[in-house]
């Protein structure tokens, strides 16, 4: 069967499916991965009749334990912790609408591990100290793009220059 025929059949089956309710949509989104309250509200807004309907549903989902900003932050941190610094992870959480109190609480533990994470990333990517200013700038930009503070970057590069 050709790709075009399979695609056509898929669209035919999709047309015959009943429309999901707002709660069904929310549970489908949450079934795929954790979402923050603000992120889920944004996704559901175009399918709801009013903003109050979305807010009521989100309150209900939180009360039932299906939706949690803390769980969302924890899953995002677990997914990013080995490859990114605490600053970048905190910025991503803020962009997703997680409350500042939750962000500072969850990211506090990451700041203690930033130096080890940065060293591991640097060793995997470069492994040798920079030979000149151009190479040093390249290594600094790499670590900055991963969300590490300049203090951590300086310590990573200084330790390797001393060795």
CSV table of C-alpha atoms in Angstrom, one decimal:
chain,number,residue,atom,x,y,z
A,1,UNK,CA,0.0,0.0,0.0
A,2,UNK,CA,1.4,3.4,-1.0
A,3,UNK,CA,2.1,6.1,1.5
A,4,UNK,CA,-0.5,8.3,0.0
A,5,UNK,CA,-3.2,5.7,0.4
A,6,UNK,CA,-2.3,5.1,4.1
A,7,UNK,CA,-2.4,8.8,4.7
A,8,UNK,CA,-5.8,9.1,3.0
A,9,UNK,CA,-7.2,6.2,5.1
A,10,UNK,CA,-5.8,7.8,8.3
A,11,UNK,CA,-7.6,11.0,7.5
A,12,UNK,CA,-10.9,9.2,6.8
A,13,UNK,CA,-10.7,7.4,10.2
A,14,UNK,CA,-9.9,10.7,11.9
A,15,UNK,CA,-13.0,12.4,10.4
A,16,UNK,CA,-15.2,9.6,11.8
A,17,UNK,CA,-13.9,10.0,15.3
A,18,UNK,CA,-16.1,11.9,17.8
A,19,UNK,CA,-14.8,15.3,19.0
A,20,UNK,CA,-13.0,15.2,22.4
A,21,UNK,CA,-14.5,17.1,25.3
A,22,UNK,CA,-12.4,19.8,26.9
A,23,UNK,CA,-11.5,17.4,29.8
A,24,UNK,CA,-10.7,14.6,27.4
A,25,UNK,CA,-8.3,16.9,25.6
A,26,UNK,CA,-6.7,18.0,28.8
A,27,UNK,CA,-6.2,14.4,29.9
A,28,UNK,CA,-4.9,13.4,26.5
A,29,UNK,CA,-2.2,16.2,26.8
A,30,UNK,CA,-1.4,15.1,30.3
A,31,UNK,CA,-1.2,11.5,29.3
A,32,UNK,CA,1.6,12.3,26.9
A,33,UNK,CA,3.7,14.4,29.3
A,34,UNK,CA,3.5,16.7,32.3
A,35,UNK,CA,2.3,20.2,31.6
A,36,UNK,CA,2.3,23.4,33.7
A,37,UNK,CA,-1.0,25.0,34.5
A,38,UNK,CA,-0.2,28.0,32.2
A,39,UNK,CA,0.9,25.8,29.3
A,40,UNK,CA,-2.2,23.6,29.5
A,41,UNK,CA,-4.4,26.6,29.7
A,42,UNK,CA,-2.9,28.0,26.6
A,43,UNK,CA,-3.4,24.7,24.7
A,44,UNK,CA,-7.0,24.4,25.8
A,45,UNK,CA,-8.0,28.0,25.2
A,46,UNK,CA,-8.9,27.6,21.6
A,47,UNK,CA,-11.1,24.6,22.3
A,48,UNK,CA,-13.1,26.2,25.2
A,49,UNK,CA,-16.1,28.4,25.1
A,50,UNK,CA,-14.8,30.7,27.8
A,51,UNK,CA,-11.7,31.3,29.9
A,52,UNK,CA,-13.7,30.5,33.1
A,53,UNK,CA,-14.4,27.0,31.7
A,54,UNK,CA,-10.7,26.4,31.3
A,55,UNK,CA,-9.9,27.7,34.7
A,56,UNK,CA,-12.6,25.6,36.3
A,57,UNK,CA,-11.3,22.5,34.6
A,58,UNK,CA,-7.7,23.2,35.6
A,59,UNK,CA,-8.7,23.7,39.2
A,60,UNK,CA,-10.5,20.4,39.1
A,61,UNK,CA,-7.5,18.6,37.5
A,62,UNK,CA,-5.2,20.1,40.2
A,63,UNK,CA,-7.6,19.0,42.9
A,64,UNK,CA,-7.7,15.4,41.5
A,65,UNK,CA,-3.9,15.3,41.2
A,66,UNK,CA,-3.7,15.1,37.5
A,67,UNK,CA,-2.0,18.5,37.1
A,68,UNK,CA,0.9,19.8,39.2
A,69,UNK,CA,3.4,22.6,38.5
A,70,UNK,CA,5.8,20.9,41.0
A,71,UNK,CA,5.6,17.6,39.2
A,72,UNK,CA,6.1,19.4,35.8
A,73,UNK,CA,9.1,21.3,37.2
A,74,UNK,CA,10.6,18.1,38.6
A,75,UNK,CA,10.2,16.2,35.3
A,76,UNK,CA,11.7,19.1,33.3
A,77,UNK,CA,14.6,19.3,35.7
A,78,UNK,CA,15.2,15.5,35.4
A,79,UNK,CA,15.2,15.7,31.7
A,80,UNK,CA,17.6,18.7,31.4
A,81,UNK,CA,19.9,18.4,34.5
A,82,UNK,CA,22.7,16.5,32.8
A,83,UNK,CA,23.0,18.7,29.8
A,84,UNK,CA,22.1,22.2,31.0
A,85,UNK,CA,22.9,24.5,33.9
A,86,UNK,CA,20.6,25.8,36.5
A,87,UNK,CA,20.1,29.2,34.9
A,88,UNK,CA,18.8,27.8,31.6
A,89,UNK,CA,16.5,25.3,33.4
A,90,UNK,CA,15.1,28.1,35.6
A,91,UNK,CA,14.5,30.3,32.5
A,92,UNK,CA,12.7,27.5,30.7
A,93,UNK,CA,10.4,26.9,33.8
A,94,UNK,CA,9.6,30.6,34.0
A,95,UNK,CA,8.7,30.6,30.3
A,96,UNK,CA,6.4,27.7,30.8
A,97,UNK,CA,4.5,29.7,33.5
A,98,UNK,CA,5.7,28.0,36.6
A,99,UNK,CA,5.5,30.2,39.7
A,100,UNK,CA,8.7,31.8,40.9
A,101,UNK,CA,8.5,30.2,44.3
A,102,UNK,CA,8.4,26.7,42.7
A,103,UNK,CA,11.3,27.6,40.4
A,104,UNK,CA,13.6,28.8,43.1
A,105,UNK,CA,12.8,25.8,45.3
A,106,UNK,CA,13.4,23.2,42.6
A,107,UNK,CA,16.5,24.9,41.1
A,108,UNK,CA,18.2,25.4,44.4
A,109,UNK,CA,19.5,21.8,44.4
A,110,UNK,CA,20.8,22.1,40.9
A,111,UNK,CA,23.1,25.1,41.7
A,112,UNK,CA,25.2,22.8,43.9
A,113,UNK,CA,25.7,20.4,41.0
A,114,UNK,CA,26.5,23.0,38.3
A,115,UNK,CA,30.2,22.8,38.6
A,116,UNK,CA,30.3,19.0,38.2
A,117,UNK,CA,27.8,19.1,35.3
A,118,UNK,CA,29.8,21.9,33.6
A,119,UNK,CA,33.0,20.0,34.0
A,120,UNK,CA,31.5,16.8,32.6
A,121,UNK,CA,30.0,18.6,29.6
A,122,UNK,CA,33.2,20.5,28.9
A,123,UNK,CA,35.3,17.2,29.1
A,124,UNK,CA,32.9,15.4,26.8
A,125,UNK,CA,32.8,18.3,24.2
A,126,UNK,CA,36.4,19.6,24.4
A,127,UNK,CA,38.6,17.6,26.8
A,128,UNK,CA,41.7,19.8,26.3
A,129,UNK,CA,42.3,23.3,27.6
A,130,UNK,CA,42.0,26.1,25.1
A,131,UNK,CA,45.2,26.9,23.2
A,132,UNK,CA,44.4,30.5,22.2
A,133,UNK,CA,41.8,33.2,22.9
A,134,UNK,CA,39.6,32.2,20.0
A,135,UNK,CA,39.3,28.6,21.3
A,136,UNK,CA,38.7,29.9,24.8
A,137,UNK,CA,35.9,32.1,23.6
A,138,UNK,CA,34.4,29.2,21.8
A,139,UNK,CA,34.4,27.1,24.9
A,140,UNK,CA,33.0,29.9,27.0
A,141,UNK,CA,30.1,30.5,24.6
A,142,UNK,CA,29.3,26.7,24.6
A,143,UNK,CA,29.0,26.6,28.4
A,144,UNK,CA,27.1,29.9,28.4
A,145,UNK,CA,24.6,28.5,25.9
A,146,UNK,CA,24.0,25.6,28.2
A,147,UNK,CA,23.0,27.9,31.0
A,148,UNK,CA,26.1,28.1,33.3
A,149,UNK,CA,27.1,31.2,35.1
A,150,UNK,CA,30.3,32.9,34.2
A,151,UNK,CA,31.7,32.1,37.7
A,152,UNK,CA,31.2,28.3,37.0
A,153,UNK,CA,32.7,28.7,33.5
A,154,UNK,CA,35.7,30.5,34.9
A,155,UNK,CA,36.2,27.8,37.5
A,156,UNK,CA,35.9,25.0,34.9
A,157,UNK,CA,38.4,26.6,32.5
A,158,UNK,CA,40.8,27.7,35.3
A,159,UNK,CA,40.9,24.2,36.8
A,160,UNK,CA,41.8,22.7,33.5
A,161,UNK,CA,44.4,25.4,32.8
A,162,UNK,CA,46.1,24.6,36.1
A,163,UNK,CA,46.3,20.8,35.3
